[in-house]
mmCIF file of C-alpha atoms in Angstrom:
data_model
loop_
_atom_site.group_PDB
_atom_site.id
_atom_site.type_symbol
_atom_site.label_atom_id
_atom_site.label_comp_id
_atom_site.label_asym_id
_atom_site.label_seq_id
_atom_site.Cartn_x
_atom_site.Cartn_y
_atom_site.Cartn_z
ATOM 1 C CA UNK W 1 -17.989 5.541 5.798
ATOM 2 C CA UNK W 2 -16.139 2.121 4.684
ATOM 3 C CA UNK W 3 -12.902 2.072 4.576
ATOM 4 C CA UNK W 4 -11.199 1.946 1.876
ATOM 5 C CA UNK W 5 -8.065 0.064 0.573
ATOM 6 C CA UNK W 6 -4.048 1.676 -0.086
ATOM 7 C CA UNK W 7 -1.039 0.491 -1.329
ATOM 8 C CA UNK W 8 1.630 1.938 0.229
ATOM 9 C CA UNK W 9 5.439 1.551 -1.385
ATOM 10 C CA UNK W 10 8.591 2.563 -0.365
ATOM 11 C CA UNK W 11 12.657 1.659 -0.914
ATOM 12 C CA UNK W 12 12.922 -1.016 2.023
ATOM 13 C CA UNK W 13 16.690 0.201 2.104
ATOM 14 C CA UNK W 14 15.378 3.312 3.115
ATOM 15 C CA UNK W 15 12.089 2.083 5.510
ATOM 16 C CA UNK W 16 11.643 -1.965 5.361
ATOM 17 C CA UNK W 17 7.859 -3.261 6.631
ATOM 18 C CA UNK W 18 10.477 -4.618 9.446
ATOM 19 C CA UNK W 19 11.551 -1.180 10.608
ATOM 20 C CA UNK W 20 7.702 -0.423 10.747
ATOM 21 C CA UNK W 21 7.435 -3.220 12.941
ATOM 22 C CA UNK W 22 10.115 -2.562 14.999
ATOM 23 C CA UNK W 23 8.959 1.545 15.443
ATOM 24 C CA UNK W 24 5.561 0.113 16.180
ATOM 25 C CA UNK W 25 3.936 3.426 13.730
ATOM 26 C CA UNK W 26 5.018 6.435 11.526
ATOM 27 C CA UNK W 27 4.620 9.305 9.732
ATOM 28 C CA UNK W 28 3.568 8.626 5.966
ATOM 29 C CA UNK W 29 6.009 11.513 4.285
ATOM 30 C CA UNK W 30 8.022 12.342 1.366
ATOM 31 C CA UNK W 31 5.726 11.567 -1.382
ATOM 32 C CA UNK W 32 5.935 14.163 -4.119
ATOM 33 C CA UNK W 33 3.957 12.889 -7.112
ATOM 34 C CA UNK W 34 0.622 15.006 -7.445
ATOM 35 C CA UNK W 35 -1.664 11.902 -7.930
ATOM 36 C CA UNK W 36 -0.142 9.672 -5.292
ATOM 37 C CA UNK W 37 -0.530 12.962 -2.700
ATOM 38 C CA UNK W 38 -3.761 13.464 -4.086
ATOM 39 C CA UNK W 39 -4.473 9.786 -3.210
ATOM 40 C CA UNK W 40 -2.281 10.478 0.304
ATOM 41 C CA UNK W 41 -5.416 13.158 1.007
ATOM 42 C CA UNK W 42 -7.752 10.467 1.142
ATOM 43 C CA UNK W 43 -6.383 8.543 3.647
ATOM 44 C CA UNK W 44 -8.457 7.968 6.432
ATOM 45 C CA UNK W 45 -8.734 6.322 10.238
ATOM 46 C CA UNK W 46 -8.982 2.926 9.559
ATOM 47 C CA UNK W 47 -7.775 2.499 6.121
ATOM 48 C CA UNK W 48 -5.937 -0.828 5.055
ATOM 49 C CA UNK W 49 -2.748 -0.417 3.658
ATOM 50 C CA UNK W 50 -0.359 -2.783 1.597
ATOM 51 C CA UNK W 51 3.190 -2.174 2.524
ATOM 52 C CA UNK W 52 5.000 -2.452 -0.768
ATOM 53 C CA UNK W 53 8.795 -3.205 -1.167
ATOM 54 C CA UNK W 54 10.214 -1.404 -4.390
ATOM 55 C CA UNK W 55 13.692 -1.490 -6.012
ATOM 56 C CA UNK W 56 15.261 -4.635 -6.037
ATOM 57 C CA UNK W 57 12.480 -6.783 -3.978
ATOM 58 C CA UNK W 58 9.313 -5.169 -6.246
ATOM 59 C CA UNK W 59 6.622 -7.233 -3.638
ATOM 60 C CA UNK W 60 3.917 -6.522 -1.278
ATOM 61 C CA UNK W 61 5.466 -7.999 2.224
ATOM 62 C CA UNK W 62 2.724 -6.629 4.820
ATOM 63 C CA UNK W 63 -0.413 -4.867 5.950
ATOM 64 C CA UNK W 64 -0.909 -2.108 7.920
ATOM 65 C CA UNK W 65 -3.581 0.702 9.160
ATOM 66 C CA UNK W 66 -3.842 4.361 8.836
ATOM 67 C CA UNK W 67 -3.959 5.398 12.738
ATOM 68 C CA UNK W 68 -5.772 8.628 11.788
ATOM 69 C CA UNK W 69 -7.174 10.941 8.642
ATOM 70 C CA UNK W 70 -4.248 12.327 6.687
ATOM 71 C CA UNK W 71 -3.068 16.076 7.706
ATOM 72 C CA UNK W 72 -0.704 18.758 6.098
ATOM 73 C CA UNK W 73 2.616 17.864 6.317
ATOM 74 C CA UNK W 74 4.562 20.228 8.951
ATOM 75 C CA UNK W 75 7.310 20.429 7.083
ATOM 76 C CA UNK W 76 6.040 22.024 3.752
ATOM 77 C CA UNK W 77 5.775 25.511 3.597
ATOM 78 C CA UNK W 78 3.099 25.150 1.137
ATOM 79 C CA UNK W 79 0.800 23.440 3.418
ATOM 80 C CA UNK W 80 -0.555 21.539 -0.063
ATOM 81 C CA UNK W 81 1.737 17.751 1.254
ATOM 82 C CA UNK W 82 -0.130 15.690 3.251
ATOM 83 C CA UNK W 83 1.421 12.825 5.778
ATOM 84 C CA UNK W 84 -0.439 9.812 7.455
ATOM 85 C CA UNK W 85 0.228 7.919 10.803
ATOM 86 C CA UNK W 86 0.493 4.001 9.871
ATOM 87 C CA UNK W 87 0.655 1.251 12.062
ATOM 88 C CA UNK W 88 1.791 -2.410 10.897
ATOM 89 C CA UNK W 89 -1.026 -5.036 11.296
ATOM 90 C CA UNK W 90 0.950 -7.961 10.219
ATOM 91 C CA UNK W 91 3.420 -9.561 7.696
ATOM 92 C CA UNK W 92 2.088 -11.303 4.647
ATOM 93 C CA UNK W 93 2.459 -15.432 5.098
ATOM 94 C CA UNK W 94 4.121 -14.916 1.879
ATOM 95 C CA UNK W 95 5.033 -11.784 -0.619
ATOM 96 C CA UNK W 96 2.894 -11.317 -3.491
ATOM 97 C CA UNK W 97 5.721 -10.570 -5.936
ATOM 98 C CA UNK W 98 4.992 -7.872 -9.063
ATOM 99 C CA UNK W 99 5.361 -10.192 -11.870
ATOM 100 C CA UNK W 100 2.966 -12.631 -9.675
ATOM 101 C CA UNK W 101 0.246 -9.473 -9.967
ATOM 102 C CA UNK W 102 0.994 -8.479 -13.586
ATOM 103 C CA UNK W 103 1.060 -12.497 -14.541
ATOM 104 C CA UNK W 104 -2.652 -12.193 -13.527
ATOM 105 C CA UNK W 105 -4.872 -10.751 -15.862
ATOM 106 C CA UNK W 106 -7.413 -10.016 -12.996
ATOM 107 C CA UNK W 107 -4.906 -7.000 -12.612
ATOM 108 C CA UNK W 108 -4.699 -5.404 -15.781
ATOM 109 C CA UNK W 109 -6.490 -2.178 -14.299
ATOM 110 C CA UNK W 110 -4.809 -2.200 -11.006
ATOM 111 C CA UNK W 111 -2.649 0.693 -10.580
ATOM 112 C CA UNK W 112 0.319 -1.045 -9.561
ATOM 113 C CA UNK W 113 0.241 -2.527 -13.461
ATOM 114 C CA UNK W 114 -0.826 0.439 -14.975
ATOM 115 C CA UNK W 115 0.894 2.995 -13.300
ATOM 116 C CA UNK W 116 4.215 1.487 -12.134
ATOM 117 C CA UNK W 117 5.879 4.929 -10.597
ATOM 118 C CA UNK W 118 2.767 5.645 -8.474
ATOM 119 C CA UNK W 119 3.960 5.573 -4.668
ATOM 120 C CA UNK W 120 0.396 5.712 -3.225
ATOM 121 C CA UNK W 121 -2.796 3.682 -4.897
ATOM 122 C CA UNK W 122 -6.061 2.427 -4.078
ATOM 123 C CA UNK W 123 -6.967 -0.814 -4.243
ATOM 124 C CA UNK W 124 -10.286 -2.146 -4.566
ATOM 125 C CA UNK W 125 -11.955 -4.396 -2.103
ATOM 126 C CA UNK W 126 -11.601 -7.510 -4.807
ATOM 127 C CA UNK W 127 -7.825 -6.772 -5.941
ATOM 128 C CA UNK W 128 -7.354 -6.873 -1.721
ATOM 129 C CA UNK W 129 -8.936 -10.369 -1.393
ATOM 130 C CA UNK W 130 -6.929 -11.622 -4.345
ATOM 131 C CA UNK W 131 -3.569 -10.556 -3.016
ATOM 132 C CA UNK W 132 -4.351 -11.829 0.342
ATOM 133 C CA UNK W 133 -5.429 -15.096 -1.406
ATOM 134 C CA UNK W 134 -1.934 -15.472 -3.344
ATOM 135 C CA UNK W 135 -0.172 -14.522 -0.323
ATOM 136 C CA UNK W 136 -1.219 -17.685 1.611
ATOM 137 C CA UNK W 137 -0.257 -19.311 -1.889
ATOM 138 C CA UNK W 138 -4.399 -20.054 -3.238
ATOM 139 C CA UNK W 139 -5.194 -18.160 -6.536
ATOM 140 C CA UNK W 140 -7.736 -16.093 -5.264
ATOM 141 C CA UNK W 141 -10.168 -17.168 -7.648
ATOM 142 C CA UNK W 142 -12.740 -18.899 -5.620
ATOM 143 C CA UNK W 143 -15.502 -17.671 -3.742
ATOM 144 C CA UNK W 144 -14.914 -17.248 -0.060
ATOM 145 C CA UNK W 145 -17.598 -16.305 2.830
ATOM 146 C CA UNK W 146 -15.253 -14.189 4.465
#
């Protein structure tokens, strides 16, 4: 099966892309929201993930990898949460900022537009080539061969 595409966000006050870095993996946790858990489910080995900064920063500063399929989270008695075990992959050249994304009409049916609370999104295999294109600072709107 291909793998698909996440976005991942959290407070960096509360778990930067650095930590990550720094811990070298962890465990996914604490998301609440039904959708975003119901997204969370359908994490598997291998999965790209944007690391998203919320709050004050509101960017996408990194990449990293789901190191396995999700599973139910052993600390919820109702066995419904699910967790993940990420890994980074590496820091953006540059952060792809919010208002970058929603200044780009090619976005007006990503999540991260539409549904601004959601902690855990897909993203499709063209939104991820566009970010990575505006994070090494090129629009994203040319053709590539990679």
């Amino acid at each position: 099966m291909t793998p698909m595409n996440w976005l991942f966000k959290e407070e960096p006050s509360n778990y930067s892309f650095d930590a990550l870095v720094k811990d070298t993996s962890a465990v996914w946790s604490g998301v609440k929201n039904p959708v975003a858990q119901r997204n969370l489910h359908a994490v598997k080995k291998g999965d790209r993930i944007f690391y998203y900064h919320t709050g004050d920063e509101k960017q996408i500063v990194g990449i990293a990898k789901a190191l396995g399929d999700s599973y139910a989270d052993p600390n919820d008695a109702t066995g419904k949460a699910a967790v993940v075990d990420v890994a980074p992959v590496k820091k953006l050249p540059r952060p792809v900022t919010l208002k970058a994304v929603k200044a780009d009409p090619f976005f007006k049916d990503f999540a991260l537009v539409r549904i601004s609370r959601l902690s855990v999104m897909p993203v499709s295999d063209a939104q991820w080539a566009r970010i990575e294109a505006m994070s090494r600072g090129s629009s994203g709107s040319g053709k590539s061969s990679g």
